[in-house]
XYZ file of N, CA and C in Angstrom:
873
model
N 93.911 11.187 -5.489
C 94.296 12.377 -4.744
C 95.218 12.039 -3.605
N 95.642 13.050 -2.868
C 96.556 12.835 -1.751
C 95.809 12.254 -0.578
N 96.504 11.396 0.191
C 95.921 10.854 1.400
C 96.832 11.162 2.569
N 96.227 11.301 3.718
C 96.993 11.417 4.961
C 97.996 12.542 4.956
N 97.705 13.628 4.217
C 98.601 14.768 4.242
C 99.767 14.676 3.283
N 99.891 13.570 2.522
C 101.023 13.448 1.618
C 100.829 14.360 0.410
N 101.925 14.705 -0.230
C 101.858 15.554 -1.411
C 101.338 14.750 -2.584
N 100.337 15.296 -3.281
C 99.774 14.588 -4.428
C 100.804 14.534 -5.547
N 101.029 13.353 -6.100
C 101.920 13.184 -7.234
C 101.117 12.599 -8.388
N 101.480 12.901 -9.623
C 100.772 12.290 -10.738
C 100.995 10.790 -10.747
N 99.975 10.052 -11.132
C 100.108 8.601 -11.238
C 100.844 8.310 -12.542
N 102.145 8.107 -12.446
C 102.993 8.042 -13.624
C 102.627 6.917 -14.573
N 102.256 5.780 -14.016
C 102.177 4.603 -14.858
C 100.770 4.296 -15.335
N 99.754 5.004 -14.831
C 98.395 4.687 -15.257
C 98.170 4.976 -16.734
N 98.546 6.176 -17.267
C 98.416 6.387 -18.711
C 99.279 5.413 -19.501
N 100.458 5.092 -18.963
C 101.339 4.143 -19.617
C 100.673 2.782 -19.718
N 100.066 2.346 -18.625
C 99.383 1.061 -18.616
C 98.272 1.032 -19.655
N 97.490 2.112 -19.736
C 96.405 2.168 -20.708
C 96.944 2.081 -22.130
N 98.047 2.798 -22.395
C 98.620 2.779 -23.736
C 99.152 1.412 -24.117
N 99.825 0.751 -23.173
C 100.375 -0.571 -23.459
C 99.271 -1.609 -23.621
N 98.235 -1.487 -22.803
C 97.102 -2.399 -22.928
C 96.469 -2.259 -24.311
N 96.307 -1.009 -24.757
C 95.720 -0.768 -26.081
C 96.605 -1.356 -27.176
N 97.936 -1.252 -27.005
C 98.854 -1.810 -28.009
C 98.707 -3.318 -28.099
N 98.625 -3.979 -26.934
C 98.434 -5.427 -26.923
C 97.111 -5.787 -27.587
N 96.074 -5.021 -27.292
C 94.763 -5.311 -27.867
C 94.773 -5.151 -29.383
N 95.533 -4.166 -29.884
C 95.601 -3.982 -31.334
C 96.281 -5.167 -32.010
N 97.361 -5.650 -31.365
C 98.042 -6.825 -31.918
C 97.097 -8.008 -31.977
N 96.358 -8.215 -30.901
C 95.471 -9.364 -30.836
C 94.263 -9.207 -31.758
N 93.781 -7.968 -31.932
C 92.663 -7.739 -32.844
C 93.068 -8.089 -34.277
N 94.288 -7.707 -34.650
C 94.771 -8.024 -35.987
C 94.885 -9.531 -36.164
N 95.381 -10.194 -35.147
C 95.514 -11.644 -35.244
C 94.150 -12.301 -35.333
N 93.168 -11.716 -34.614
C 91.818 -12.264 -34.667
C 91.219 -12.156 -36.051
N 91.466 -11.018 -36.709
C 90.945 -10.834 -38.063
C 91.581 -11.807 -39.033
N 92.801 -12.202 -38.716
C 93.511 -13.138 -39.598
C 93.177 -14.585 -39.280
N 92.251 -14.766 -38.361
C 91.791 -16.115 -38.056
C 92.568 -16.816 -36.971
N 93.521 -16.128 -36.354
C 94.303 -16.748 -35.288
C 93.599 -16.661 -33.946
N 93.970 -17.541 -33.030
C 93.453 -17.478 -31.668
C 94.226 -16.422 -30.891
N 93.643 -15.924 -29.838
C 94.288 -14.862 -29.070
C 94.417 -15.215 -27.596
N 95.003 -16.377 -27.299
C 95.102 -16.754 -25.885
C 96.078 -15.899 -25.102
N 96.996 -15.206 -25.788
C 98.009 -14.458 -25.061
C 97.551 -13.103 -24.589
N 96.443 -12.608 -25.106
C 96.038 -11.244 -24.808
C 95.788 -11.035 -23.321
N 94.952 -11.876 -22.751
C 94.625 -11.695 -21.338
C 95.853 -11.883 -20.462
N 96.703 -12.830 -20.837
C 97.916 -13.065 -20.060
C 98.807 -11.837 -20.104
N 98.973 -11.281 -21.311
C 99.857 -10.125 -21.468
C 99.306 -8.905 -20.744
N 97.999 -8.660 -20.890
C 97.387 -7.507 -20.223
C 97.472 -7.671 -18.709
N 97.241 -8.908 -18.218
C 97.307 -9.120 -16.778
C 98.729 -8.906 -16.270
N 99.712 -9.284 -17.105
C 101.102 -9.068 -16.704
C 101.379 -7.576 -16.548
N 100.816 -6.774 -17.461
C 100.983 -5.326 -17.350
C 100.405 -4.815 -16.041
N 99.269 -5.362 -15.658
C 98.597 -4.881 -14.446
C 99.310 -5.367 -13.181
N 99.897 -6.555 -13.246
C 100.468 -7.164 -12.049
C 101.961 -6.921 -11.886
N 102.645 -6.572 -12.968
C 104.099 -6.499 -12.926
C 104.570 -5.471 -11.909
N 105.709 -5.733 -11.319
C 106.281 -4.846 -10.323
C 107.631 -4.350 -10.817
N 107.941 -3.109 -10.484
C 109.242 -2.549 -10.804
C 110.091 -2.663 -9.543
N 111.171 -3.431 -9.617
C 111.970 -3.740 -8.439
C 113.181 -2.832 -8.335
N 113.226 -2.088 -7.236
C 114.298 -1.140 -6.954
C 115.082 -1.670 -5.757
N 116.348 -2.046 -5.966
C 117.167 -2.671 -4.925
C 118.190 -1.673 -4.404
N 118.303 -1.589 -3.074
C 119.253 -0.685 -2.425
C 120.417 -1.511 -1.884
N 121.636 -1.155 -2.303
C 122.840 -1.902 -1.921
C 123.858 -0.931 -1.322
N 124.517 -1.358 -0.257
C 125.556 -0.508 0.325
C 126.191 -1.177 1.521
N 127.395 -0.742 1.843
C 128.079 -1.299 2.999
C 127.412 -0.837 4.290
N 127.673 -1.571 5.349
C 127.110 -1.272 6.659
C 127.514 0.133 7.107
N 126.576 0.812 7.742
C 126.813 2.141 8.317
C 126.957 3.234 7.254
N 126.428 2.977 6.054
C 126.419 4.005 5.013
C 125.108 4.788 4.990
N 124.234 4.535 5.967
C 122.969 5.264 6.011
C 121.921 4.693 5.079
N 122.042 3.401 4.782
C 121.165 2.765 3.809
C 119.713 2.722 4.266
N 119.490 2.240 5.482
C 118.116 2.140 5.969
C 117.499 3.517 6.178
N 118.312 4.488 6.586
C 117.803 5.861 6.713
C 117.351 6.377 5.359
N 118.094 6.044 4.305
C 117.696 6.450 2.956
C 116.400 5.764 2.540
N 116.289 4.474 2.847
C 115.047 3.752 2.519
C 113.867 4.397 3.230
N 114.040 4.731 4.501
C 112.972 5.418 5.235
C 112.628 6.753 4.575
N 113.642 7.468 4.102
C 113.388 8.741 3.425
C 112.606 8.515 2.136
N 112.924 7.458 1.403
C 112.183 7.132 0.188
C 110.724 6.803 0.511
N 110.517 6.181 1.672
C 109.162 5.818 2.094
C 108.426 6.988 2.736
N 109.174 8.028 3.112
C 108.557 9.199 3.710
C 108.232 9.036 5.177
N 108.809 8.026 5.839
C 108.535 7.795 7.267
C 109.573 6.826 7.818
N 109.734 6.817 9.144
C 110.665 5.891 9.787
C 110.008 4.520 9.918
N 109.965 3.791 8.802
C 109.298 2.488 8.760
C 110.219 1.388 9.273
N 111.485 1.416 8.859
C 112.431 0.357 9.199
C 113.401 0.834 10.273
N 113.902 -0.084 11.101
C 114.818 0.302 12.177
C 116.209 0.586 11.648
N 116.870 1.607 12.187
C 118.254 1.897 11.823
C 119.164 1.337 12.906
N 120.448 1.215 12.584
C 121.402 0.711 13.563
C 121.401 -0.797 13.693
N 120.820 -1.500 12.706
C 120.811 -2.960 12.749
C 122.205 -3.469 12.419
N 122.675 -4.475 13.172
C 124.020 -4.996 12.917
C 124.004 -5.905 11.700
N 125.132 -6.014 10.984
C 125.160 -6.840 9.772
C 124.804 -8.292 10.016
N 125.110 -8.817 11.207
C 124.902 -10.243 11.451
C 123.442 -10.583 11.728
N 122.624 -9.602 12.058
C 121.240 -9.909 12.414
C 120.229 -9.320 11.438
N 120.677 -8.471 10.509
C 119.733 -7.840 9.595
C 119.206 -8.840 8.583
N 118.011 -8.574 8.087
C 117.412 -9.424 7.067
C 117.034 -8.552 5.876
N 116.785 -9.215 4.754
C 116.285 -8.522 3.578
C 114.887 -7.991 3.869
N 114.612 -6.760 3.440
C 113.267 -6.201 3.536
C 112.719 -6.015 2.127
N 111.587 -6.614 1.840
C 110.898 -6.386 0.579
C 109.673 -5.534 0.901
N 109.637 -4.310 0.366
C 108.603 -3.355 0.754
C 107.749 -3.027 -0.461
N 106.447 -3.233 -0.359
C 105.535 -2.960 -1.460
C 104.329 -2.190 -0.933
N 103.496 -1.721 -1.864
C 102.344 -0.908 -1.496
C 101.334 -1.700 -0.667
N 100.779 -1.042 0.336
C 99.655 -1.576 1.085
C 98.835 -0.408 1.597
N 97.512 -0.513 1.540
C 96.668 0.582 2.023
C 96.891 0.844 3.506
N 97.197 -0.216 4.237
C 97.522 -0.081 5.658
C 98.836 -0.811 5.925
N 99.667 -0.326 6.857
C 100.946 -0.989 7.138
C 100.749 -2.408 7.658
N 101.526 -3.335 7.135
C 101.485 -4.719 7.612
C 102.825 -5.368 7.315
N 103.057 -6.536 7.906
C 104.334 -7.224 7.691
C 104.154 -8.721 7.861
N 104.983 -9.465 7.126
C 105.035 -10.920 7.246
C 106.497 -11.351 7.190
N 106.815 -12.427 7.884
C 108.144 -13.009 7.753
C 108.056 -14.207 6.826
N 109.029 -14.306 5.934
C 109.137 -15.490 5.071
C 110.404 -16.228 5.475
N 110.251 -17.509 5.766
C 111.370 -18.304 6.261
C 112.026 -19.076 5.122
N 113.255 -19.527 5.356
C 113.962 -20.308 4.340
C 113.169 -21.547 3.958
N 112.358 -22.029 4.880
C 111.543 -23.220 4.622
C 110.385 -22.930 3.667
N 110.114 -21.637 3.413
C 108.975 -21.267 2.578
C 107.765 -20.859 3.382
N 107.788 -21.133 4.684
C 106.661 -20.771 5.533
C 106.585 -19.257 5.709
N 105.361 -18.736 5.760
C 105.141 -17.297 5.927
C 104.268 -17.073 7.151
N 104.637 -16.110 7.997
C 103.854 -15.805 9.196
C 103.618 -14.302 9.297
N 102.419 -13.936 9.729
C 102.105 -12.520 9.934
C 102.885 -11.981 11.136
N 103.257 -10.703 11.038
C 103.975 -10.027 12.119
C 103.224 -8.736 12.448
N 102.913 -8.479 13.717
C 102.329 -7.166 14.054
C 103.263 -6.068 13.587
N 102.713 -5.056 12.913
C 103.573 -4.046 12.301
C 104.451 -3.342 13.330
N 103.941 -3.159 14.544
C 104.752 -2.481 15.561
C 105.875 -3.366 16.096
N 105.931 -4.632 15.638
C 107.010 -5.530 16.034
C 108.097 -5.659 14.963
N 107.919 -4.949 13.847
C 108.859 -5.066 12.734
C 110.288 -4.797 13.178
N 110.483 -3.769 13.994
C 111.856 -3.424 14.386
C 112.501 -4.529 15.209
N 111.707 -5.292 15.950
C 112.278 -6.371 16.752
C 112.652 -7.558 15.873
N 111.822 -7.834 14.867
C 112.159 -8.927 13.960
C 113.429 -8.595 13.188
N 113.551 -7.329 12.787
C 114.738 -6.942 12.042
C 115.988 -7.053 12.902
N 115.841 -6.744 14.190
C 117.012 -6.718 15.061
C 117.456 -8.096 15.516
N 116.504 -8.977 15.791
C 116.912 -10.244 16.358
C 116.313 -11.474 15.724
N 115.497 -11.295 14.692
C 114.845 -12.413 14.024
C 114.114 -13.356 14.990
N 113.376 -12.849 15.985
C 112.638 -13.778 16.835
C 111.543 -14.454 16.027
N 111.285 -15.695 16.309
C 110.267 -16.434 15.551
C 109.243 -17.027 16.505
N 107.978 -17.097 16.077
C 106.965 -17.720 16.919
C 107.300 -19.189 17.147
N 106.765 -19.735 18.225
C 106.967 -21.165 18.477
C 105.932 -21.969 17.703
N 106.262 -23.129 17.118
C 107.636 -23.619 17.003
C 108.418 -22.811 15.980
N 109.705 -22.727 16.178
C 110.565 -21.920 15.323
C 110.640 -22.521 13.916
N 110.166 -21.778 12.879
C 110.218 -22.323 11.514
C 111.609 -22.280 10.894
N 112.589 -21.746 11.623
C 113.938 -21.713 11.088
C 114.373 -20.313 10.713
N 115.474 -20.193 9.963
C 116.013 -18.872 9.610
C 115.034 -18.048 8.768
N 115.061 -16.747 8.997
C 114.209 -15.830 8.233
C 114.893 -15.485 6.916
N 114.181 -15.651 5.799
C 114.721 -15.270 4.492
C 114.525 -13.787 4.242
N 113.332 -13.290 4.559
C 113.039 -11.880 4.286
C 111.865 -11.424 5.136
N 111.820 -10.128 5.368
C 110.669 -9.502 6.002
C 109.890 -8.791 4.898
N 108.639 -9.171 4.723
C 107.798 -8.630 3.647
C 106.901 -7.552 4.246
N 107.138 -6.309 3.868
C 106.451 -5.166 4.453
C 105.538 -4.530 3.417
N 104.340 -4.172 3.836
C 103.437 -3.384 2.984
C 103.221 -2.034 3.669
N 103.275 -0.974 2.851
C 103.191 0.363 3.437
C 102.669 1.343 2.387
N 101.816 2.316 2.804
C 101.230 3.259 1.842
C 102.146 4.438 1.509
N 103.318 4.148 0.951
C 104.245 5.217 0.542
C 103.968 5.582 -0.919
N 103.962 6.871 -1.249
C 103.669 7.291 -2.627
C 104.558 6.608 -3.672
N 105.848 6.406 -3.355
C 106.755 5.780 -4.310
C 106.294 4.385 -4.715
N 105.623 3.691 -3.792
C 105.244 2.296 -4.020
C 103.891 2.152 -4.717
N 103.149 3.244 -4.820
C 101.754 3.148 -5.255
C 101.615 2.539 -6.649
N 102.517 2.898 -7.537
C 102.403 2.439 -8.912
C 103.246 1.192 -9.173
N 103.025 0.176 -8.336
C 103.621 -1.143 -8.565
C 105.145 -1.120 -8.478
N 105.687 -0.316 -7.569
C 107.128 -0.315 -7.311
C 107.391 -1.107 -6.038
N 108.333 -2.045 -6.108
C 108.801 -2.765 -4.931
C 110.180 -2.242 -4.561
N 110.403 -2.014 -3.278
C 111.684 -1.539 -2.777
C 112.322 -2.661 -1.971
N 113.547 -3.041 -2.310
C 114.250 -4.113 -1.602
C 115.439 -3.510 -0.873
N 115.423 -3.590 0.455
C 116.504 -3.085 1.297
C 117.371 -4.273 1.690
N 118.604 -4.305 1.172
C 119.484 -5.439 1.443
C 120.296 -5.191 2.705
N 120.638 -6.245 3.446
C 121.405 -6.063 4.675
C 122.758 -5.416 4.388
N 123.161 -4.465 5.222
C 124.477 -3.871 5.079
C 125.544 -4.825 5.581
N 126.679 -4.834 4.922
C 127.794 -5.670 5.367
C 129.040 -4.788 5.437
N 130.010 -5.219 6.240
C 131.251 -4.445 6.375
C 132.117 -4.559 5.127
N 131.938 -5.647 4.398
C 132.707 -5.888 3.186
C 131.722 -6.411 2.149
N 131.521 -5.649 1.071
C 130.494 -6.033 0.105
C 130.759 -7.379 -0.553
N 132.026 -7.828 -0.561
C 132.308 -9.133 -1.144
C 131.692 -10.256 -0.314
N 131.306 -9.925 0.928
C 130.650 -10.911 1.796
C 129.132 -10.806 1.714
N 128.634 -10.010 0.761
C 127.191 -9.846 0.604
C 126.535 -11.199 0.367
N 125.329 -11.369 0.887
C 124.628 -12.646 0.749
C 124.485 -13.024 -0.718
N 124.731 -14.286 -1.005
C 124.736 -14.741 -2.399
C 123.384 -14.531 -3.068
N 122.276 -14.672 -2.314
C 120.970 -14.550 -2.966
C 120.695 -13.126 -3.423
N 121.360 -12.147 -2.795
C 121.203 -10.764 -3.257
C 121.914 -10.594 -4.596
N 123.142 -11.120 -4.665
C 123.934 -10.971 -5.887
C 123.350 -11.773 -7.040
N 122.853 -12.962 -6.758
C 122.449 -13.863 -7.840
C 120.945 -13.950 -8.048
N 120.159 -13.428 -7.103
C 118.701 -13.461 -7.277
C 118.130 -12.064 -7.412
N 118.340 -11.220 -6.417
C 117.672 -9.910 -6.403
C 118.213 -8.968 -7.477
N 119.524 -8.856 -7.567
C 120.092 -7.883 -8.502
C 119.812 -8.245 -9.958
N 119.969 -9.514 -10.380
C 119.651 -9.820 -11.777
C 118.193 -9.561 -12.134
N 117.286 -9.701 -11.173
C 115.859 -9.530 -11.451
C 115.383 -8.094 -11.233
N 116.262 -7.231 -10.757
C 115.811 -5.882 -10.443
C 115.804 -5.015 -11.701
N 115.106 -3.893 -11.610
C 115.034 -2.941 -12.714
C 115.959 -1.753 -12.490
N 116.346 -1.513 -11.247
C 117.286 -0.439 -10.937
C 117.968 -0.758 -9.609
N 119.237 -0.313 -9.491
C 120.018 -0.494 -8.271
C 120.418 0.878 -7.744
N 120.091 1.149 -6.483
C 120.633 2.325 -5.810
C 121.887 1.862 -5.074
N 123.048 2.304 -5.546
C 124.318 1.894 -4.948
C 124.822 3.032 -4.079
N 124.850 2.799 -2.756
C 125.160 3.867 -1.807
C 126.647 3.972 -1.543
N 127.133 5.217 -1.534
C 128.517 5.537 -1.195
C 128.497 6.518 -0.024
N 129.443 6.385 0.878
C 129.488 7.224 2.073
C 130.351 8.448 1.799
N 129.786 9.637 2.040
C 130.537 10.878 1.802
C 131.818 10.921 2.616
N 131.850 10.216 3.748
C 133.014 10.257 4.623
C 134.085 9.240 4.288
N 133.782 8.245 3.423
C 134.783 7.228 3.038
C 134.462 6.762 1.624
N 134.829 7.572 0.674
C 134.416 7.404 -0.700
C 135.108 6.244 -1.409
N 134.311 5.354 -1.995
C 134.790 4.255 -2.824
C 135.864 3.416 -2.143
N 135.432 2.572 -1.223
C 136.347 1.659 -0.554
C 136.799 0.582 -1.534
N 137.865 -0.122 -1.159
C 138.362 -1.211 -2.004
C 137.278 -2.273 -2.206
N 136.540 -2.573 -1.141
C 135.455 -3.551 -1.219
C 134.395 -3.123 -2.227
N 134.060 -1.838 -2.220
C 133.042 -1.336 -3.145
C 133.508 -1.434 -4.596
N 134.770 -1.111 -4.826
C 135.314 -1.193 -6.187
C 135.276 -2.636 -6.695
N 135.680 -3.572 -5.837
C 135.688 -4.982 -6.230
C 134.272 -5.470 -6.506
N 133.333 -5.103 -5.628
C 131.948 -5.533 -5.797
C 131.379 -4.994 -7.108
N 131.643 -3.729 -7.391
C 131.161 -3.137 -8.635
C 131.721 -3.879 -9.842
N 133.024 -4.114 -9.847
C 133.661 -4.713 -11.005
C 133.305 -6.180 -11.181
N 133.241 -6.926 -10.067
C 133.088 -8.375 -10.177
C 131.640 -8.849 -10.096
N 130.790 -8.095 -9.401
C 129.444 -8.597 -9.153
C 128.347 -7.779 -9.823
N 128.568 -6.491 -10.008
C 127.456 -5.630 -10.399
C 127.522 -5.168 -11.847
N 128.692 -4.793 -12.311
C 128.767 -4.156 -13.621
C 128.413 -5.106 -14.755
N 128.773 -6.374 -14.608
C 128.505 -7.320 -15.686
C 127.033 -7.511 -15.987
N 126.194 -7.446 -14.955
C 124.783 -7.735 -15.158
C 123.881 -6.523 -14.986
N 124.405 -5.429 -14.454
C 123.508 -4.321 -14.109
C 124.098 -2.954 -14.438
N 125.039 -2.895 -15.368
C 125.743 -1.636 -15.645
C 124.778 -0.484 -15.916
N 123.733 -0.748 -16.696
C 122.814 0.320 -17.091
C 121.733 0.595 -16.044
N 121.717 -0.189 -14.985
C 120.663 -0.052 -13.976
C 121.084 0.762 -12.754
N 122.377 1.106 -12.650
C 122.900 1.626 -11.394
C 122.709 3.131 -11.276
N 122.197 3.548 -10.130
C 122.154 4.960 -9.743
C 123.008 5.080 -8.481
N 124.064 5.883 -8.530
C 124.962 6.041 -7.389
C 124.460 7.172 -6.496
N 124.418 6.901 -5.194
C 123.932 7.888 -4.232
C 124.983 8.092 -3.153
N 125.525 9.288 -3.084
C 126.457 9.645 -2.008
C 125.621 10.094 -0.814
N 125.705 9.358 0.284
C 124.898 9.645 1.467
C 125.655 10.541 2.448
N 124.912 11.061 3.405
C 125.471 11.873 4.507
C 126.139 13.146 4.002
N 125.584 13.760 2.982
C 126.219 14.961 2.444
C 126.240 16.101 3.465
N 125.395 16.003 4.482
C 125.334 17.062 5.492
C 126.565 17.101 6.391
N 127.423 16.054 6.341
C 128.620 16.070 7.183
C 129.737 16.883 6.544
N 129.530 17.308 5.282
C 130.566 18.037 4.554
C 130.156 19.479 4.310
N 131.150 20.342 4.210
C 130.882 21.712 3.771
C 130.604 21.691 2.270
N 130.135 22.798 1.753
C 129.809 22.876 0.333
C 131.026 22.592 -0.535
N 132.172 23.170 -0.186
C 133.380 22.956 -0.987
C 133.885 21.521 -0.852
N 133.785 20.960 0.363
C 134.187 19.559 0.566
C 133.313 18.627 -0.259
N 132.012 18.900 -0.291
C 131.092 18.068 -1.065
C 131.421 18.149 -2.554
N 131.746 19.333 -3.035
C 132.136 19.480 -4.441
C 133.345 18.608 -4.756
N 134.327 18.604 -3.856
C 135.526 17.790 -4.069
C 135.190 16.302 -4.076
N 134.348 15.886 -3.124
C 133.962 14.481 -3.032
C 133.201 14.043 -4.281
N 132.283 14.870 -4.756
C 131.492 14.514 -5.937
C 132.374 14.455 -7.188
N 133.340 15.364 -7.295
C 134.265 15.329 -8.426
C 135.095 14.054 -8.394
N 135.601 13.717 -7.196
C 136.386 12.489 -7.031
C 135.549 11.262 -7.394
N 134.312 11.219 -6.883
C 133.434 10.077 -7.154
C 133.139 9.968 -8.641
N 132.787 11.088 -9.263
C 132.428 11.062 -10.684
C 133.618 10.622 -11.544
N 134.810 11.145 -11.247
C 135.987 10.788 -12.032
C 136.319 9.302 -11.900
N 136.223 8.784 -10.680
C 136.569 7.377 -10.457
C 135.496 6.427 -10.968
N 134.231 6.789 -10.796
C 133.155 5.936 -11.299
C 133.138 5.914 -12.819
N 133.530 7.019 -13.445
C 133.531 7.083 -14.906
C 134.522 6.091 -15.521
N 135.489 5.648 -14.731
C 136.420 4.616 -15.220
C 135.757 3.243 -15.247
N 134.665 3.129 -14.502
C 133.945 1.853 -14.425
C 132.640 1.876 -15.213
N 131.970 3.025 -15.193
C 130.649 3.152 -15.810
C 130.620 4.423 -16.659
N 130.255 4.329 -17.936
C 130.161 5.542 -18.753
C 129.072 6.473 -18.204
N 129.390 7.745 -18.062
C 128.424 8.763 -17.614
C 127.628 8.294 -16.391
N 128.298 8.044 -15.266
C 127.575 7.550 -14.080
C 126.518 8.534 -13.599
N 125.369 7.989 -13.208
C 124.300 8.807 -12.616
C 124.595 8.924 -11.126
N 124.850 10.143 -10.666
C 125.372 10.350 -9.320
C 124.590 11.453 -8.614
N 124.148 11.159 -7.391
C 123.390 12.122 -6.598
C 123.961 12.161 -5.191
N 123.857 13.317 -4.555
C 124.272 13.474 -3.158
C 123.043 13.797 -2.325
N 122.843 13.065 -1.232
C 121.659 13.280 -0.399
C 122.026 13.240 1.075
N 121.153 13.838 1.870
C 121.165 13.628 3.321
C 119.795 13.080 3.675
N 119.752 11.781 3.952
C 118.464 11.156 4.253
C 117.867 11.718 5.543
N 118.724 12.038 6.511
C 118.218 12.596 7.767
C 117.562 13.945 7.527
N 118.176 14.779 6.682
C 117.550 16.055 6.349
C 116.253 15.840 5.581
N 116.217 14.797 4.741
C 115.008 14.514 3.963
C 113.850 14.135 4.877
N 114.131 13.328 5.887
C 113.078 12.923 6.827
C 112.559 14.138 7.597
N 113.441 15.130 7.797
C 113.027 16.380 8.456
C 112.435 17.382 7.467
N 112.252 16.920 6.201
C 111.666 17.769 5.147
C 112.504 19.003 4.840
N 113.814 18.875 4.938
C 114.704 19.976 4.574
C 114.807 20.062 3.055
N 114.600 21.240 2.465
C 114.623 21.355 1.002
C 115.996 21.135 0.392
N 117.061 21.253 1.208
C 118.408 21.085 0.680
C 118.946 19.671 0.869
N 118.053 18.704 1.121
C 118.484 17.334 1.413
C 119.009 16.604 0.180
N 118.629 17.061 -0.998
C 119.016 16.359 -2.226
C 118.034 15.281 -2.635
N 117.041 14.980 -1.799
C 116.094 13.911 -2.107
C 115.169 14.264 -3.263
N 114.824 15.536 -3.414
C 113.924 15.917 -4.510
C 114.557 15.581 -5.856
N 115.847 15.900 -6.015
C 116.536 15.598 -7.268
C 116.599 14.094 -7.512
N 116.891 13.327 -6.452
C 116.952 11.874 -6.601
C 115.587 11.303 -6.952
N 114.546 11.743 -6.251
C 113.194 11.239 -6.511
C 112.732 11.597 -7.919
N 113.028 12.818 -8.365
C 112.637 13.214 -9.724
C 113.305 12.306 -10.751
N 114.585 12.015 -10.538
C 115.295 11.136 -11.466
C 114.697 9.725 -11.436
N 114.435 9.216 -10.239
C 113.887 7.868 -10.126
C 112.527 7.763 -10.806
N 111.674 8.762 -10.612
C 110.346 8.703 -11.212
C 110.442 8.710 -12.735
N 111.320 9.547 -13.275
C 111.490 9.579 -14.727
C 112.089 8.267 -15.219
N 113.117 7.793 -14.531
C 113.779 6.550 -14.926
C 112.829 5.360 -14.839
N 112.087 5.284 -13.736
C 111.171 4.164 -13.564
C 110.101 4.167 -14.646
N 109.566 5.332 -14.950
C 108.496 5.382 -15.953
C 109.027 5.014 -17.331
N 110.207 5.537 -17.691
C 110.758 5.228 -19.007
C 111.171 3.762 -19.110
N 111.901 3.276 -18.097
C 112.342 1.895 -18.127
C 111.161 0.934 -18.031
N 110.214 1.281 -17.172
C 109.031 0.430 -17.014
C 108.297 0.305 -18.341
N 108.153 1.443 -19.040
C 107.466 1.406 -20.324
C 108.166 0.509 -21.323
N 109.490 0.640 -21.404
C 110.240 -0.175 -22.356
C 110.172 -1.651 -22.004
N 110.386 -1.970 -20.729
C 110.400 -3.367 -20.289
C 109.020 -4.008 -20.464
N 107.989 -3.320 -20.000
C 106.656 -3.904 -20.071
C 106.175 -4.040 -21.505
N 106.492 -3.064 -22.344
C 106.065 -3.150 -23.734
C 106.756 -4.323 -24.424
N 108.068 -4.459 -24.195
C 108.801 -5.594 -24.781
C 108.206 -6.912 -24.321
N 107.995 -7.044 -23.021
C 107.505 -8.303 -22.470
C 106.073 -8.607 -22.917
N 105.211 -7.620 -22.806
C 103.800 -7.853 -23.083
C 103.563 -8.126 -24.559
N 104.138 -7.315 -25.443
C 103.929 -7.523 -26.870
C 104.609 -8.802 -27.328
N 105.758 -9.093 -26.730
C 106.433 -10.344 -27.076
C 105.569 -11.554 -26.739
N 104.965 -11.536 -25.561
C 104.108 -12.646 -25.164
C 102.846 -12.701 -26.020
N 102.273 -11.528 -26.322
C 101.041 -11.497 -27.113
C 101.273 -12.033 -28.511
N 102.395 -11.620 -29.129
C 102.677 -12.052 -30.490
C 103.030 -13.549 -30.534
N 103.730 -14.011 -29.475
C 104.160 -15.418 -29.456
C 103.040 -16.371 -29.085
N 101.990 -15.838 -28.454
C 100.927 -16.715 -27.928
C 100.165 -17.416 -29.048
């Protein structure tokens, strides 16, 4: 049921998990009847229970990225206005109570008081002795989107996407299940964004990208129509039938019905459930049969 006043949403993946678990069990039962061992069953079922769906948010600095992440979380969890040189990766997953840890390049992990998260994001202060540079801030938070094993990764904004941190391009994006690629309604498709899409993103994630035009509230209705037409026409040259949404994250945080977040969230929930089902079924049955 709903907690803390949040709107109750159906648990999308619980019936899916039960169905996939049953499928794995049927495969293993058949193998058992044929005299084979079934060491893969528990591994495959546990993978279904433990697997996470990784949703990565990418965008240039000052495109309203962190505000959008906060809107997805339903609260002002992360600080906005962080400069590109001091921001860190945020990995946000479900937690019954808010908590945070810093993970350093050295591999060391330290707990952070949740009310200090904004300071760590802004200046990366480290307890003494200093364990070195911060790799990521690991946040747990009871947001409905995260409840069903969804991880949200907020990548640092940069002024030029070609300068994006290499570990985001070569680690996070290849391992993610979906990419939210943010475009600014006030400066649509910069040269940097086009290059990043063509050289870094399309080759490995073409089918994973959801384009989000942010700050739609700065435009009139007719201006927004023009911007969306321009975006759709230009993106279609790069991606067949681009999935494109316009949102105002600030309006969403204020619970404005015209924010565009409902349409984006509905699409994400459907996409996550369908993609999650396909990915988990492929992985789990593949492991069960190969075991």
